[in-house]
Amino acid sequence: MLEIKNVKKSFGKQEVLKDVSLRVEKGDVIVILGPSGSGKTTLLRSLAFLEKADGGVMMLGDKSLDMHNASSKDIAWVRKRTAFVFQNYNLFANKTALENVMLGLTAGRGMKKDEAERIARKALRDVGLEDRMDYYPSRLSGGQQQRLCIARALAVKPEVLLMDEPCSALDPISTLAVEDLINELKNDYTIVIVTHNMQQAARIADYTAFFNLKAVGQPGHLEYFTDTTTMFNNPQNEEAERYVSGRFG
Ligand code: ADP
Ligand code: MG
């Protein structure tokens, strides 16, 4: 279980997140929707402590920690349990698929090479890349690169999988392949996904968080958090309705 309460974050004078609270159970996929600039990436990064929030409480498993004043030990504890799938892949161009996954384990977690290789091979098989292990990223399609990123994230055996627009650069067929993979994984992980794709949100999310922006330069805020059926069939206000129906300005 992952829960956050009253997460706040500003960059300089710009307030980006204002009192965001969410709760996700293991086995659930939560999708974060909202216009560009509303703070979705910042929230995901804060959850993985890639960004330090200015305030807020995180509860993960049986641990509760202050997101602003967390000790380096607590931060390491959370990082060990979370994995991030980046929008722009963040792969090493001069390393093969296998080496890319292994690096997260050897350099990232201090694992011995032979064990890292065994785990990396399994993670690549799990995402359907068993025949692409020795390929460099430039020789993989977008969908394969994204599945490689997911393999890299899974290899560290996280509890929480954070995905920032994982399909935004993919064609519809590769998108469906990644969604199938997410559906296969969902029972074993707590998954938080940012997407702009409404159909995708409707297909994969159990819960939907809708972020909104009053105006550019104003803080993003969580407009509401609800089960996906309600979000799509009974939007709670006009802006959410415009957003889910694709009429957002
Ligand atoms: P989204 O992912 O919803 O598009 P972001 O979380 O990327 O939104 O950004 C929210 C706001 O925070 C934007 O106005 C963005 O310019 C600002 N922002 C994000 N990261 C930084 C940063 N490292 N430094 C300064 N401003 C940032
Ligand atoms: Mg973003």
PDB file of C-alpha atoms and ligand atoms in Angstrom:
ATOM      1  CA  MET A   1       0.000   0.000   0.000  1.00  0.00           C
ATOM      2  CA  LEU A   2       1.182   3.495  -0.872  1.00  0.00           C
ATOM      3  CA  GLU A   3      -0.419   6.559   0.609  1.00  0.00           C
ATOM      4  CA  ILE A   4       0.596  10.194   0.489  1.00  0.00           C
ATOM      5  CA  LYS A   5      -0.896  13.063   2.415  1.00  0.00           C
ATOM      6  CA  ASN A   6      -0.639  16.791   1.749  1.00  0.00           C
ATOM      7  CA  VAL A   7       2.355  16.703  -0.567  1.00  0.00           C
ATOM      8  CA  LYS A   8       3.627  20.181  -1.399  1.00  0.00           C
ATOM      9  CA  LYS A   9       6.305  21.303  -3.804  1.00  0.00           C
ATOM     10  CA  SER A  10       7.452  24.643  -5.171  1.00  0.00           C
ATOM     11  CA  PHE A  11      10.242  25.497  -7.560  1.00  0.00           C
ATOM     12  CA  GLY A  12      11.465  28.894  -6.409  1.00  0.00           C
ATOM     13  CA  LYS A  13       8.357  31.029  -6.175  1.00  0.00           C
ATOM     14  CA  GLN A  14       6.278  28.745  -8.330  1.00  0.00           C
ATOM     15  CA  GLU A  15       4.025  26.486  -6.333  1.00  0.00           C
ATOM     16  CA  VAL A  16       3.627  23.274  -8.302  1.00  0.00           C
ATOM     17  CA  LEU A  17       1.946  20.826  -5.940  1.00  0.00           C
ATOM     18  CA  LYS A  18      -0.488  21.859  -3.294  1.00  0.00           C
ATOM     19  CA  ASP A  19      -1.676  19.377  -0.692  1.00  0.00           C
ATOM     20  CA  VAL A  20      -1.901  16.308  -2.885  1.00  0.00           C
ATOM     21  CA  SER A  21      -3.240  13.201  -1.129  1.00  0.00           C
ATOM     22  CA  LEU A  22      -3.691   9.764  -2.690  1.00  0.00           C
ATOM     23  CA  ARG A  23      -3.892   6.160  -1.635  1.00  0.00           C
ATOM     24  CA  VAL A  24      -3.189   3.063  -3.735  1.00  0.00           C
ATOM     25  CA  GLU A  25      -3.417  -0.582  -2.753  1.00  0.00           C
ATOM     26  CA  LYS A  26      -1.163  -3.282  -4.094  1.00  0.00           C
ATOM     27  CA  GLY A  27      -2.770  -4.782  -7.166  1.00  0.00           C
ATOM     28  CA  ASP A  28      -4.328  -1.487  -8.243  1.00  0.00           C
ATOM     29  CA  VAL A  29      -3.300   0.712 -11.107  1.00  0.00           C
ATOM     30  CA  ILE A  30      -3.796   4.413 -10.580  1.00  0.00           C
ATOM     31  CA  VAL A  31      -3.652   6.783 -13.505  1.00  0.00           C
ATOM     32  CA  ILE A  32      -2.851  10.458 -13.146  1.00  0.00           C
ATOM     33  CA  LEU A  33      -4.500  12.627 -15.773  1.00  0.00           C
ATOM     34  CA  GLY A  34      -4.217  16.329 -16.251  1.00  0.00           C
ATOM     35  CA  PRO A  35      -2.996  19.101 -18.520  1.00  0.00           C
ATOM     36  CA  SER A  36       0.701  19.750 -19.147  1.00  0.00           C
ATOM     37  CA  GLY A  37       2.319  21.701 -16.370  1.00  0.00           C
ATOM     38  CA  SER A  38      -0.136  20.567 -13.695  1.00  0.00           C
ATOM     39  CA  GLY A  39       2.600  18.788 -11.734  1.00  0.00           C
ATOM     40  CA  LYS A  40       2.156  15.136 -12.692  1.00  0.00           C
ATOM     41  CA  THR A  41       5.836  14.432 -13.316  1.00  0.00           C
ATOM     42  CA  THR A  42       6.822  16.400 -10.243  1.00  0.00           C
ATOM     43  CA  LEU A  43       4.520  14.246  -8.131  1.00  0.00           C
ATOM     44  CA  LEU A  44       5.930  10.991  -9.538  1.00  0.00           C
ATOM     45  CA  ARG A  45       9.494  12.230  -9.032  1.00  0.00           C
ATOM     46  CA  SER A  46       8.668  13.229  -5.462  1.00  0.00           C
ATOM     47  CA  LEU A  47       7.283   9.750  -4.771  1.00  0.00           C
ATOM     48  CA  ALA A  48      10.642   8.258  -5.776  1.00  0.00           C
ATOM     49  CA  PHE A  49      12.580  10.998  -3.944  1.00  0.00           C
ATOM     50  CA  LEU A  50      14.132  12.081  -7.235  1.00  0.00           C
ATOM     51  CA  GLU A  51      12.735  15.418  -6.110  1.00  0.00           C
ATOM     52  CA  LYS A  52      12.401  16.450  -2.496  1.00  0.00           C
ATOM     53  CA  ALA A  53       8.901  17.604  -1.575  1.00  0.00           C
ATOM     54  CA  ASP A  54       8.534  20.674   0.653  1.00  0.00           C
ATOM     55  CA  GLY A  55       6.070  18.838   2.841  1.00  0.00           C
ATOM     56  CA  GLY A  56       3.884  15.783   3.022  1.00  0.00           C
ATOM     57  CA  VAL A  57       3.764  12.351   4.541  1.00  0.00           C
ATOM     58  CA  MET A  58       4.334   9.078   2.724  1.00  0.00           C
ATOM     59  CA  MET A  59       3.152   5.719   4.002  1.00  0.00           C
ATOM     60  CA  LEU A  60       4.638   2.742   2.252  1.00  0.00           C
ATOM     61  CA  GLY A  61       4.136  -0.713   3.717  1.00  0.00           C
ATOM     62  CA  ASP A  62       4.185  -0.181   7.458  1.00  0.00           C
ATOM     63  CA  LYS A  63       6.501   2.823   7.349  1.00  0.00           C
ATOM     64  CA  SER A  64       5.415   6.432   7.569  1.00  0.00           C
ATOM     65  CA  LEU A  65       7.837   9.175   6.667  1.00  0.00           C
ATOM     66  CA  ASP A  66       8.040  12.906   6.415  1.00  0.00           C
ATOM     67  CA  MET A  67       8.750  13.616   2.753  1.00  0.00           C
ATOM     68  CA  HIS A  68      10.623  16.813   3.438  1.00  0.00           C
ATOM     69  CA  ASN A  69      12.735  15.703   6.355  1.00  0.00           C
ATOM     70  CA  ALA A  70      13.262  12.044   5.517  1.00  0.00           C
ATOM     71  CA  SER A  71      16.657  10.739   6.562  1.00  0.00           C
ATOM     72  CA  SER A  72      19.018   9.445   3.903  1.00  0.00           C
ATOM     73  CA  LYS A  73      18.400   5.996   5.304  1.00  0.00           C
ATOM     74  CA  ASP A  74      14.641   6.355   4.801  1.00  0.00           C
ATOM     75  CA  ILE A  75      15.157   7.769   1.319  1.00  0.00           C
ATOM     76  CA  ALA A  76      17.314   4.768   0.427  1.00  0.00           C
ATOM     77  CA  TRP A  77      14.598   2.500   1.853  1.00  0.00           C
ATOM     78  CA  VAL A  78      11.910   4.083  -0.381  1.00  0.00           C
ATOM     79  CA  ARG A  79      14.173   4.135  -3.451  1.00  0.00           C
ATOM     80  CA  LYS A  80      14.831   0.458  -2.992  1.00  0.00           C
ATOM     81  CA  ARG A  81      11.100  -0.205  -3.180  1.00  0.00           C
ATOM     82  CA  THR A  82      10.224   2.047  -6.093  1.00  0.00           C
ATOM     83  CA  ALA A  83      11.226   1.974  -9.743  1.00  0.00           C
ATOM     84  CA  PHE A  84      10.713   4.683 -12.301  1.00  0.00           C
ATOM     85  CA  VAL A  85       9.926   4.219 -15.979  1.00  0.00           C
ATOM     86  CA  PHE A  86      10.893   7.434 -17.734  1.00  0.00           C
ATOM     87  CA  GLN A  87       9.017   9.054 -20.566  1.00  0.00           C
ATOM     88  CA  ASN A  88      12.178   9.416 -22.670  1.00  0.00           C
ATOM     89  CA  TYR A  89      13.520   5.925 -21.819  1.00  0.00           C
ATOM     90  CA  ASN A  90      16.882   7.101 -20.352  1.00  0.00           C
ATOM     91  CA  LEU A  91      18.749   4.120 -21.798  1.00  0.00           C
ATOM     92  CA  PHE A  92      22.504   3.886 -22.316  1.00  0.00           C
ATOM     93  CA  ALA A  93      23.008   3.965 -26.087  1.00  0.00           C
ATOM     94  CA  ASN A  94      26.379   2.191 -25.905  1.00  0.00           C
ATOM     95  CA  LYS A  95      25.077  -0.732 -23.836  1.00  0.00           C
ATOM     96  CA  THR A  96      23.020  -3.692 -25.006  1.00  0.00           C
ATOM     97  CA  ALA A  97      19.541  -4.383 -23.674  1.00  0.00           C
ATOM     98  CA  LEU A  98      20.985  -6.950 -21.282  1.00  0.00           C
ATOM     99  CA  GLU A  99      23.719  -4.573 -20.103  1.00  0.00           C
ATOM    100  CA  ASN A 100      21.206  -1.766 -19.602  1.00  0.00           C
ATOM    101  CA  VAL A 101      19.157  -3.931 -17.259  1.00  0.00           C
ATOM    102  CA  MET A 102      22.236  -5.319 -15.514  1.00  0.00           C
ATOM    103  CA  LEU A 103      23.646  -1.861 -14.807  1.00  0.00           C
ATOM    104  CA  GLY A 104      20.724  -0.976 -12.550  1.00  0.00           C
ATOM    105  CA  LEU A 105      21.606  -4.032 -10.478  1.00  0.00           C
ATOM    106  CA  THR A 106      25.411  -3.879 -10.439  1.00  0.00           C
ATOM    107  CA  ALA A 107      26.064  -0.129 -10.375  1.00  0.00           C
ATOM    108  CA  GLY A 108      22.674   0.718  -8.852  1.00  0.00           C
ATOM    109  CA  ARG A 109      22.390  -1.979  -6.193  1.00  0.00           C
ATOM    110  CA  GLY A 110      25.883  -3.397  -5.811  1.00  0.00           C
ATOM    111  CA  MET A 111      24.892  -6.843  -7.052  1.00  0.00           C
ATOM    112  CA  LYS A 112      27.481  -9.312  -8.372  1.00  0.00           C
ATOM    113  CA  LYS A 113      27.639  -9.603 -12.148  1.00  0.00           C
ATOM    114  CA  ASP A 114      26.541 -13.211 -12.568  1.00  0.00           C
ATOM    115  CA  GLU A 115      23.509 -12.791 -10.331  1.00  0.00           C
ATOM    116  CA  ALA A 116      22.646  -9.505 -12.079  1.00  0.00           C
ATOM    117  CA  GLU A 117      22.828 -11.269 -15.425  1.00  0.00           C
ATOM    118  CA  ARG A 118      20.507 -14.046 -14.299  1.00  0.00           C
ATOM    119  CA  ILE A 119      17.915 -11.566 -12.998  1.00  0.00           C
ATOM    120  CA  ALA A 120      18.273  -9.291 -16.038  1.00  0.00           C
ATOM    121  CA  ARG A 121      17.715 -12.199 -18.431  1.00  0.00           C
ATOM    122  CA  LYS A 122      14.565 -13.179 -16.569  1.00  0.00           C
ATOM    123  CA  ALA A 123      13.244  -9.585 -16.569  1.00  0.00           C
ATOM    124  CA  LEU A 124      13.844  -9.329 -20.327  1.00  0.00           C
ATOM    125  CA  ARG A 125      12.037 -12.623 -20.906  1.00  0.00           C
ATOM    126  CA  ASP A 126       9.150 -11.391 -18.765  1.00  0.00           C
ATOM    127  CA  VAL A 127       8.629  -8.391 -21.049  1.00  0.00           C
ATOM    128  CA  GLY A 128       8.962 -10.449 -24.229  1.00  0.00           C
ATOM    129  CA  LEU A 129      12.456  -9.357 -25.242  1.00  0.00           C
ATOM    130  CA  GLU A 130      14.188 -12.731 -24.974  1.00  0.00           C
ATOM    131  CA  ASP A 131      15.370 -12.459 -28.575  1.00  0.00           C
ATOM    132  CA  ARG A 132      16.637  -8.871 -28.233  1.00  0.00           C
ATOM    133  CA  MET A 133      18.997  -9.153 -25.260  1.00  0.00           C
ATOM    134  CA  ASP A 134      22.121  -8.321 -27.252  1.00  0.00           C
ATOM    135  CA  TYR A 135      20.617  -5.442 -29.221  1.00  0.00           C
ATOM    136  CA  TYR A 136      21.648  -1.845 -28.668  1.00  0.00           C
ATOM    137  CA  PRO A 137      18.742   0.553 -27.982  1.00  0.00           C
ATOM    138  CA  SER A 138      19.068   2.210 -31.398  1.00  0.00           C
ATOM    139  CA  ARG A 139      18.213  -1.122 -33.027  1.00  0.00           C
ATOM    140  CA  LEU A 140      15.050  -1.585 -30.968  1.00  0.00           C
ATOM    141  CA  SER A 141      11.651  -0.142 -31.874  1.00  0.00           C
ATOM    142  CA  GLY A 142      10.065   2.426 -29.568  1.00  0.00           C
ATOM    143  CA  GLY A 143       7.801  -0.217 -28.068  1.00  0.00           C
ATOM    144  CA  GLN A 144      10.744  -2.545 -27.468  1.00  0.00           C
ATOM    145  CA  GLN A 145      12.759   0.266 -25.866  1.00  0.00           C
ATOM    146  CA  GLN A 146       9.869   0.990 -23.541  1.00  0.00           C
ATOM    147  CA  ARG A 147       9.542  -2.685 -22.628  1.00  0.00           C
ATOM    148  CA  LEU A 148      13.284  -2.681 -21.992  1.00  0.00           C
ATOM    149  CA  CYS A 149      12.769   0.211 -19.566  1.00  0.00           C
ATOM    150  CA  ILE A 150      10.043  -1.761 -17.840  1.00  0.00           C
ATOM    151  CA  ALA A 151      12.381  -4.782 -17.607  1.00  0.00           C
ATOM    152  CA  ARG A 152      15.011  -2.533 -16.044  1.00  0.00           C
ATOM    153  CA  ALA A 153      12.450  -1.315 -13.518  1.00  0.00           C
ATOM    154  CA  LEU A 154      11.167  -4.824 -12.709  1.00  0.00           C
ATOM    155  CA  ALA A 155      14.653  -6.262 -12.295  1.00  0.00           C
ATOM    156  CA  VAL A 156      15.156  -4.351  -9.051  1.00  0.00           C
ATOM    157  CA  LYS A 157      12.004  -6.035  -7.675  1.00  0.00           C
ATOM    158  CA  PRO A 158      10.185  -2.879  -6.645  1.00  0.00           C
ATOM    159  CA  GLU A 159       6.888  -2.710  -4.777  1.00  0.00           C
ATOM    160  CA  VAL A 160       5.853   0.497  -6.514  1.00  0.00           C
ATOM    161  CA  LEU A 161       6.204   1.077 -10.230  1.00  0.00           C
ATOM    162  CA  LEU A 162       6.036   4.719 -11.339  1.00  0.00           C
ATOM    163  CA  MET A 163       5.546   5.301 -15.056  1.00  0.00           C
ATOM    164  CA  ASP A 164       5.636   8.730 -16.651  1.00  0.00           C
ATOM    165  CA  GLU A 165       3.706   8.749 -19.929  1.00  0.00           C
ATOM    166  CA  PRO A 166       5.109   5.328 -20.814  1.00  0.00           C
ATOM    167  CA  CYS A 167       3.304   5.134 -24.145  1.00  0.00           C
ATOM    168  CA  SER A 168       3.391   8.730 -25.321  1.00  0.00           C
ATOM    169  CA  ALA A 169       5.941   7.995 -28.060  1.00  0.00           C
ATOM    170  CA  LEU A 170       4.450   4.682 -29.139  1.00  0.00           C
ATOM    171  CA  ASP A 171       2.241   3.614 -32.010  1.00  0.00           C
ATOM    172  CA  PRO A 172      -1.156   2.072 -31.103  1.00  0.00           C
ATOM    173  CA  ILE A 173       0.035  -1.548 -31.464  1.00  0.00           C
ATOM    174  CA  SER A 174       3.085  -1.065 -29.226  1.00  0.00           C
ATOM    175  CA  THR A 175       0.882   0.837 -26.798  1.00  0.00           C
ATOM    176  CA  LEU A 176      -1.434  -2.151 -26.515  1.00  0.00           C
ATOM    177  CA  ALA A 177       1.566  -4.459 -25.969  1.00  0.00           C
ATOM    178  CA  VAL A 178       2.754  -2.254 -23.093  1.00  0.00           C
ATOM    179  CA  GLU A 179      -0.791  -2.148 -21.669  1.00  0.00           C
ATOM    180  CA  ASP A 180      -1.003  -5.950 -21.804  1.00  0.00           C
ATOM    181  CA  LEU A 181       2.255  -6.065 -19.912  1.00  0.00           C
ATOM    182  CA  ILE A 182       0.940  -3.620 -17.297  1.00  0.00           C
ATOM    183  CA  ASN A 183      -2.168  -5.776 -16.880  1.00  0.00           C
ATOM    184  CA  GLU A 184       0.016  -8.839 -16.359  1.00  0.00           C
ATOM    185  CA  LEU A 185       2.076  -7.025 -13.739  1.00  0.00           C
ATOM    186  CA  LYS A 186      -0.685  -5.344 -11.835  1.00  0.00           C
ATOM    187  CA  ASN A 187      -1.353  -8.052  -9.276  1.00  0.00           C
ATOM    188  CA  ASP A 188       2.223  -7.970  -8.056  1.00  0.00           C
ATOM    189  CA  TYR A 189       2.853  -4.229  -7.891  1.00  0.00           C
ATOM    190  CA  THR A 190       1.383  -0.914  -6.944  1.00  0.00           C
ATOM    191  CA  ILE A 191       1.428   0.967 -10.225  1.00  0.00           C
ATOM    192  CA  VAL A 192       1.105   4.725 -10.754  1.00  0.00           C
ATOM    193  CA  ILE A 193       0.956   5.868 -14.371  1.00  0.00           C
ATOM    194  CA  VAL A 194       0.812   9.324 -15.881  1.00  0.00           C
ATOM    195  CA  THR A 195      -0.859   9.330 -19.270  1.00  0.00           C
ATOM    196  CA  HIS A 196      -2.534  11.709 -21.692  1.00  0.00           C
ATOM    197  CA  ASN A 197      -4.293   8.883 -23.402  1.00  0.00           C
ATOM    198  CA  MET A 198      -7.888   8.764 -22.157  1.00  0.00           C
ATOM    199  CA  GLN A 199      -8.684   5.438 -23.764  1.00  0.00           C
ATOM    200  CA  GLN A 200      -5.625   3.999 -22.117  1.00  0.00           C
ATOM    201  CA  ALA A 201      -6.668   5.380 -18.744  1.00  0.00           C
ATOM    202  CA  ALA A 202     -10.122   3.859 -19.176  1.00  0.00           C
ATOM    203  CA  ARG A 203      -8.571   0.514 -20.145  1.00  0.00           C
ATOM    204  CA  ILE A 204      -5.963   0.104 -17.455  1.00  0.00           C
ATOM    205  CA  ALA A 205      -6.784   2.224 -14.412  1.00  0.00           C
ATOM    206  CA  ASP A 206      -8.644   1.122 -11.317  1.00  0.00           C
ATOM    207  CA  TYR A 207      -8.434   4.639  -9.887  1.00  0.00           C
ATOM    208  CA  THR A 208      -7.957   7.964 -11.581  1.00  0.00           C
ATOM    209  CA  ALA A 209      -6.482  11.126 -10.156  1.00  0.00           C
ATOM    210  CA  PHE A 210      -7.330  14.262 -12.066  1.00  0.00           C
ATOM    211  CA  PHE A 211      -4.857  17.112 -11.740  1.00  0.00           C
ATOM    212  CA  ASN A 212      -5.856  20.550 -12.765  1.00  0.00           C
ATOM    213  CA  LEU A 213      -4.354  23.904 -13.282  1.00  0.00           C
ATOM    214  CA  LYS A 214      -6.299  27.064 -12.606  1.00  0.00           C
ATOM    215  CA  ALA A 215      -3.988  29.018 -14.865  1.00  0.00           C
ATOM    216  CA  VAL A 216      -0.424  28.858 -16.103  1.00  0.00           C
ATOM    217  CA  GLY A 217       1.860  29.807 -13.249  1.00  0.00           C
ATOM    218  CA  GLN A 218      -0.716  28.744 -10.659  1.00  0.00           C
ATOM    219  CA  PRO A 219      -0.195  25.582  -8.632  1.00  0.00           C
ATOM    220  CA  GLY A 220      -1.491  22.318  -9.969  1.00  0.00           C
ATOM    221  CA  HIS A 221      -3.829  20.642  -7.576  1.00  0.00           C
ATOM    222  CA  LEU A 222      -5.561  17.365  -7.296  1.00  0.00           C
ATOM    223  CA  GLU A 223      -9.053  18.094  -8.461  1.00  0.00           C
ATOM    224  CA  TYR A 224     -10.274  14.709  -7.451  1.00  0.00           C
ATOM    225  CA  PHE A 225      -9.377  11.090  -7.028  1.00  0.00           C
ATOM    226  CA  THR A 226     -11.950   8.469  -7.816  1.00  0.00           C
ATOM    227  CA  ASP A 227     -12.530   5.054  -9.299  1.00  0.00           C
ATOM    228  CA  THR A 228     -12.109   5.044 -13.063  1.00  0.00           C
ATOM    229  CA  THR A 229     -15.699   4.142 -13.874  1.00  0.00           C
ATOM    230  CA  THR A 230     -16.922   7.239 -12.061  1.00  0.00           C
ATOM    231  CA  MET A 231     -14.256   9.398 -13.675  1.00  0.00           C
ATOM    232  CA  PHE A 232     -15.332   8.409 -17.151  1.00  0.00           C
ATOM    233  CA  ASN A 233     -19.043   7.800 -16.770  1.00  0.00           C
ATOM    234  CA  ASN A 234     -19.903  10.441 -14.256  1.00  0.00           C
ATOM    235  CA  PRO A 235     -17.232  13.182 -14.255  1.00  0.00           C
ATOM    236  CA  GLN A 236     -17.546  15.264 -11.124  1.00  0.00           C
ATOM    237  CA  ASN A 237     -17.258  18.655 -12.738  1.00  0.00           C
ATOM    238  CA  GLU A 238     -17.247  20.407 -16.059  1.00  0.00           C
ATOM    239  CA  GLU A 239     -13.479  20.574 -16.467  1.00  0.00           C
ATOM    240  CA  ALA A 240     -13.033  16.876 -15.853  1.00  0.00           C
ATOM    241  CA  GLU A 241     -15.828  16.214 -18.297  1.00  0.00           C
ATOM    242  CA  ARG A 242     -14.132  18.352 -20.941  1.00  0.00           C
ATOM    243  CA  TYR A 243     -10.831  16.660 -20.246  1.00  0.00           C
ATOM    244  CA  VAL A 244     -12.064  13.065 -20.478  1.00  0.00           C
ATOM    245  CA  SER A 245     -14.052  13.819 -23.584  1.00  0.00           C
ATOM    246  CA  GLY A 246     -10.975  15.311 -25.235  1.00  0.00           C
ATOM    247  CA  ARG A 247     -12.306  18.855 -25.325  1.00  0.00           C
ATOM    248  CA  PHE A 248      -9.716  20.304 -22.963  1.00  0.00           C
ATOM    249  CA  GLY A 249      -8.270  23.580 -24.263  1.00  0.00           C
TER     250      GLY A 249
HETATM  251  P1  ADP B   1       3.431  17.832 -15.957  1.00  0.00           P
HETATM  252  O1  ADP B   1       4.230  16.568 -15.839  1.00  0.00           O
HETATM  253  O2  ADP B   1       2.049  17.728 -15.388  1.00  0.00           O
HETATM  254  O3  ADP B   1       3.398  18.374 -17.341  1.00  0.00           O
HETATM  255  P2  ADP B   1       5.581  18.975 -14.405  1.00  0.00           P
HETATM  256  O4  ADP B   1       5.527  18.300 -13.086  1.00  0.00           O
HETATM  257  O5  ADP B   1       6.625  18.530 -15.351  1.00  0.00           O
HETATM  258  O6  ADP B   1       4.143  18.950 -15.074  1.00  0.00           O
HETATM  259  O7  ADP B   1       5.802  20.520 -14.185  1.00  0.00           O
HETATM  260  C1  ADP B   1       4.939  21.299 -13.359  1.00  0.00           C
HETATM  261  C2  ADP B   1       5.485  22.713 -13.302  1.00  0.00           C
HETATM  262  O8  ADP B   1       6.712  22.715 -12.575  1.00  0.00           O
HETATM  263  C3  ADP B   1       5.791  23.335 -14.650  1.00  0.00           C
HETATM  264  O9  ADP B   1       5.399  24.678 -14.617  1.00  0.00           O
HETATM  265  C4  ADP B   1       7.292  23.186 -14.765  1.00  0.00           C
HETATM  266  O10 ADP B   1       7.826  24.207 -15.551  1.00  0.00           O
HETATM  267  C5  ADP B   1       7.743  23.297 -13.333  1.00  0.00           C
HETATM  268  N1  ADP B   1       8.981  22.530 -13.077  1.00  0.00           N
HETATM  269  C6  ADP B   1       9.111  21.180 -13.182  1.00  0.00           C
HETATM  270  N2  ADP B   1      10.351  20.781 -12.874  1.00  0.00           N
HETATM  271  C7  ADP B   1      11.041  21.925 -12.555  1.00  0.00           C
HETATM  272  C8  ADP B   1      12.380  22.196 -12.140  1.00  0.00           C
HETATM  273  N3  ADP B   1      13.260  21.211 -11.955  1.00  0.00           N
HETATM  274  N4  ADP B   1      12.707  23.479 -11.907  1.00  0.00           N
HETATM  275  C9  ADP B   1      11.820  24.479 -12.059  1.00  0.00           C
HETATM  276  N5  ADP B   1      10.544  24.293 -12.450  1.00  0.00           N
HETATM  277  C10 ADP B   1      10.151  23.039 -12.696  1.00  0.00           C
HETATM  278 MG    MG B   2       5.170  15.385 -17.271  1.00  0.00          MG
END
